[in-house]
mmCIF file of C-alpha atoms in Angstrom:
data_model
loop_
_atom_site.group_PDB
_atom_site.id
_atom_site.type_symbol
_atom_site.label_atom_id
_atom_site.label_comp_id
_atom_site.label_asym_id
_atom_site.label_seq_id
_atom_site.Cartn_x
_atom_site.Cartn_y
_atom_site.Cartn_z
ATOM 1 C CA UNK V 17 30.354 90.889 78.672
ATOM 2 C CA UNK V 18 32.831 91.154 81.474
ATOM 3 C CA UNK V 19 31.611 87.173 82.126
ATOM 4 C CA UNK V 20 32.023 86.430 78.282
ATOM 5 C CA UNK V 21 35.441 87.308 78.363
ATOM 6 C CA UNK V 22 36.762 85.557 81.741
ATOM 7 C CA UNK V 23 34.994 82.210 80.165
ATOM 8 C CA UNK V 24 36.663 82.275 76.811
ATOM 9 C CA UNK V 25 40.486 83.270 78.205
ATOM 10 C CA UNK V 26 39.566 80.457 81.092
ATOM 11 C CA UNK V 27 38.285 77.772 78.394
ATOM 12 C CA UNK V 28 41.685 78.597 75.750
ATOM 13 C CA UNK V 29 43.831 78.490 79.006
ATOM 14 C CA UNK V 30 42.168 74.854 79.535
ATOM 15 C CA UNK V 31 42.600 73.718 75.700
ATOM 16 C CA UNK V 32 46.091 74.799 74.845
ATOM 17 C CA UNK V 33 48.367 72.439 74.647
ATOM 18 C CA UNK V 34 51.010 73.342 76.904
ATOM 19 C CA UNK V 35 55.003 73.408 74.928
ATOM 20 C CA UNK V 36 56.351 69.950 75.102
ATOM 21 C CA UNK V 37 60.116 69.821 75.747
ATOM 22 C CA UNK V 38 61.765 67.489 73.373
ATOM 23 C CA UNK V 39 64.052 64.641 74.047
ATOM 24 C CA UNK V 40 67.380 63.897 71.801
ATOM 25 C CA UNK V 41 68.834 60.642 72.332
ATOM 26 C CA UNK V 42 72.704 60.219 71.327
ATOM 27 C CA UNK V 43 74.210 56.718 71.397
ATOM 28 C CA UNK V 44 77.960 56.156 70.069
ATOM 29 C CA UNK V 45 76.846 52.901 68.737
ATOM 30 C CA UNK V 46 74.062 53.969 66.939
ATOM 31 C CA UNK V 47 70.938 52.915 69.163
ATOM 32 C CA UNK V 48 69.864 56.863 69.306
ATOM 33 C CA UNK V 49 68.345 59.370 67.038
ATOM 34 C CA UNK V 50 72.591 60.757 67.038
ATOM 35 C CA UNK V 51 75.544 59.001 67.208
ATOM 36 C CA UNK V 52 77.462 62.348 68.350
ATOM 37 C CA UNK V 53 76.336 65.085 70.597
ATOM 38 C CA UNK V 54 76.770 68.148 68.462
ATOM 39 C CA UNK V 55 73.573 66.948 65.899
ATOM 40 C CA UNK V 56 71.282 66.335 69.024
ATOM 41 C CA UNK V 57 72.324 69.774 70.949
ATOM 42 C CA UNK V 58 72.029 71.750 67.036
ATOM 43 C CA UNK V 59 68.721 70.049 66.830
ATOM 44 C CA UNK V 60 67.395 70.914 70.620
ATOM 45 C CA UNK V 61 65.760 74.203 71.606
ATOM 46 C CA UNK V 62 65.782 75.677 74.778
ATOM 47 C CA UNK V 63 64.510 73.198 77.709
ATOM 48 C CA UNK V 64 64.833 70.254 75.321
ATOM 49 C CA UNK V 65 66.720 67.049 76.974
ATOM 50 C CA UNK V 66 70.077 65.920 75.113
ATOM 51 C CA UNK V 67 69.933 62.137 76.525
ATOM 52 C CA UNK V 68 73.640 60.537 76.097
ATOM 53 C CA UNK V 69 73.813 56.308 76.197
ATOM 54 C CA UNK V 70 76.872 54.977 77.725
ATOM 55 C CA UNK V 71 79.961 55.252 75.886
ATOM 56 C CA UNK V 72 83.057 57.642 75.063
ATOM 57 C CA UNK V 73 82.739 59.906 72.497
ATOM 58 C CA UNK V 74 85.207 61.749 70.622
ATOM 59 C CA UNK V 75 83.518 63.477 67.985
ATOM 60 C CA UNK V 76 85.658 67.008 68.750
ATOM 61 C CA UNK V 77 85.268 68.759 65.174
ATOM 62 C CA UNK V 78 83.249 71.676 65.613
ATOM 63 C CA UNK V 79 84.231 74.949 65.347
ATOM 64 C CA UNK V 80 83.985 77.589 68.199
ATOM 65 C CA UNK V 81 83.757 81.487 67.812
ATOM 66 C CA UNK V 82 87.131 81.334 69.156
ATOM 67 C CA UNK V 83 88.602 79.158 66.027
ATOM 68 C CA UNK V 84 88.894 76.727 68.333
ATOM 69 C CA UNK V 85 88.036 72.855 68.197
ATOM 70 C CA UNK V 86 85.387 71.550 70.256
ATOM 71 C CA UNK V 87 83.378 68.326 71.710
ATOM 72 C CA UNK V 88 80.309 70.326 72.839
ATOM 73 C CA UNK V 89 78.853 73.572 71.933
ATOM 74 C CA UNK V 90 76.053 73.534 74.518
ATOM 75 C CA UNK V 91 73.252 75.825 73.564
ATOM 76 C CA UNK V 92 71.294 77.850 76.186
ATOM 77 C CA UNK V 93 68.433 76.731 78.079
ATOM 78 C CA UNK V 94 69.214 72.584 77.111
ATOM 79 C CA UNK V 95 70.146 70.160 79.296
ATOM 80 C CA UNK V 96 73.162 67.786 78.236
ATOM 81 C CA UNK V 97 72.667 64.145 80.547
ATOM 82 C CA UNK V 98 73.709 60.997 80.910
ATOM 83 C CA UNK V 99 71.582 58.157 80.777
ATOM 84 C CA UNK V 100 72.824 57.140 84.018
ATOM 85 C CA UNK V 101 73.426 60.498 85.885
ATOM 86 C CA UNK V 102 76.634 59.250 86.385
ATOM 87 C CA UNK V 103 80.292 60.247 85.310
ATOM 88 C CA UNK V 104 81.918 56.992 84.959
ATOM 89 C CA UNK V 105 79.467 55.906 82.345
ATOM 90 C CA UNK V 106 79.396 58.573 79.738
ATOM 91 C CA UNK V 107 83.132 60.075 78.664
ATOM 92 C CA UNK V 108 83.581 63.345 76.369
ATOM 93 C CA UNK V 109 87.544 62.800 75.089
ATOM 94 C CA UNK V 110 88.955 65.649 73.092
ATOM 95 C CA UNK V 111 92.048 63.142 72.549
ATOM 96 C CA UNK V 112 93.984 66.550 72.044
ATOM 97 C CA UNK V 113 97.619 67.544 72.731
ATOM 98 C CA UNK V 114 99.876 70.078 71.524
ATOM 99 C CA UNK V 115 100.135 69.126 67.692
ATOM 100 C CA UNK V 116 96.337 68.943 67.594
ATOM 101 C CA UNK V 117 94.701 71.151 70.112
ATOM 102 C CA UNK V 118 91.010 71.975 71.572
ATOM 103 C CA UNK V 119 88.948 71.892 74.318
ATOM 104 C CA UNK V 120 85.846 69.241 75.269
ATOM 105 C CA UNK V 121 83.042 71.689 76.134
ATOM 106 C CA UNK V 122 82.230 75.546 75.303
ATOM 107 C CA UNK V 123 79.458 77.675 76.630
ATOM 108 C CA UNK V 124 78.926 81.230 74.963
ATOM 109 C CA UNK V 125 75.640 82.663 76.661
ATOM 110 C CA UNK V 126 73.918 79.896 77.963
ATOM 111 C CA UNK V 127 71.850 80.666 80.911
ATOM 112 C CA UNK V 128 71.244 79.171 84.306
ATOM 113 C CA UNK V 129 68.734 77.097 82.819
ATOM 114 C CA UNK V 130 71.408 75.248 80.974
ATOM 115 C CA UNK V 131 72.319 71.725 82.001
ATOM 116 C CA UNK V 132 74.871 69.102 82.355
ATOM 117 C CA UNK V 133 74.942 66.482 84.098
ATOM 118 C CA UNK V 134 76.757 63.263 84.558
ATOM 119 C CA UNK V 135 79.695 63.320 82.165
ATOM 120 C CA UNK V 136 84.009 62.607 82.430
ATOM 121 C CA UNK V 137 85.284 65.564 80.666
ATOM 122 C CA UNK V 138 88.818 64.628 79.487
ATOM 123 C CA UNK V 139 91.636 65.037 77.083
ATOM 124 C CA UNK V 140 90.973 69.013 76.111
ATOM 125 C CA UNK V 141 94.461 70.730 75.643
ATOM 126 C CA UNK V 142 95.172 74.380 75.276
ATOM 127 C CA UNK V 143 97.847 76.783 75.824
ATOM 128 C CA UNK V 144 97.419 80.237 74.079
ATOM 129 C CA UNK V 145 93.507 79.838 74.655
ATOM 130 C CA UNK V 146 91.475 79.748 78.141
ATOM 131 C CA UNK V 147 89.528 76.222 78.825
ATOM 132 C CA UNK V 148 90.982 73.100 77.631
ATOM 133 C CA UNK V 149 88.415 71.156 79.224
ATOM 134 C CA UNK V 150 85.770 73.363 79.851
ATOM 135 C CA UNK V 151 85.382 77.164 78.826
ATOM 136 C CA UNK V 152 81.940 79.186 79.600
ATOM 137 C CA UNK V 153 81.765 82.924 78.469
ATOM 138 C CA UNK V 154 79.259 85.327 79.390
ATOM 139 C CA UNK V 155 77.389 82.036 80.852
ATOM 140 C CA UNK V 156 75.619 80.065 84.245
ATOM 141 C CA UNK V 157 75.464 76.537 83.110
ATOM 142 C CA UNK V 158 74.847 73.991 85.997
ATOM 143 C CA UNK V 159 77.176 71.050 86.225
ATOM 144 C CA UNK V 160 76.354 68.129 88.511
ATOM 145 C CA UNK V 161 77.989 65.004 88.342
ATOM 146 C CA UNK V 162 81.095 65.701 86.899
#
């Protein structure tokens, strides 16, 4: 029995297919899946890939807890990327001042496991607020490349 057992958790270890991670790709000029970031990070669950072509992007409408405007509202567990891994390819631009304020990236409880790498972060603008460029709460991401 004891032998049963051991061979049928062994054989559906062997057979299950293990979770795929899922790959978003976001180009500006509309060779990706996205042409902004927020669709492609809304759409990803946790260790899904958020691939970003070359470009700058200034899609900065979304809406934080805060009330505040935002590029990117990164999601825990994803990984935001360049397609390059470098910064001077891919540019987030919040193209804010103080008549139209808000920040480029926001982080509310997004875990070590979070991602993002190989972006110029520019153009946020806050006064009253913490973060014009980048504002994490309760959160680990990893930036590299920056």
């Amino acid at each position: 029995m004891r032998t049963t057992a051991m061979a049928v958790l062994l054989a559906s270890l062997i057979l299950s297919p293990p979770a795929l991670a899922t790959t978003h790709y976001v180009d500006v000029n509309g060779g990706g899946t996205y042409t902004a970031h927020q669709p492609a990070i809304d759409a990803a669950a946790g260790c899904d890939t958020v691939l970003v072509a070359s470009g700058t992007y200034h899609d900065c409408t979304h809406v934080g807890f805060d009330g505040t405007l935002n590029c990117v509202m990164i999601k825990s567990g994803v990984t935001l990327r360049s397609a390059t891994g470098r910064a001077n390819c891919v540019t987030i631009d919040a193209q804010r001042d103080s008549l139209n304020p808000g920040r480029v990236l926001y982080c509310d409880g997004a875990d070590s496991a979070t991602r993002i790498e190989g972006f110029t972060i520019t153009g946020g603008y806050l006064t009253d607020k913490h973060g014009g460029g980048v504002y994490c709460v309760g959160s680990a991401p990893v930036f590299a490349n920056c």
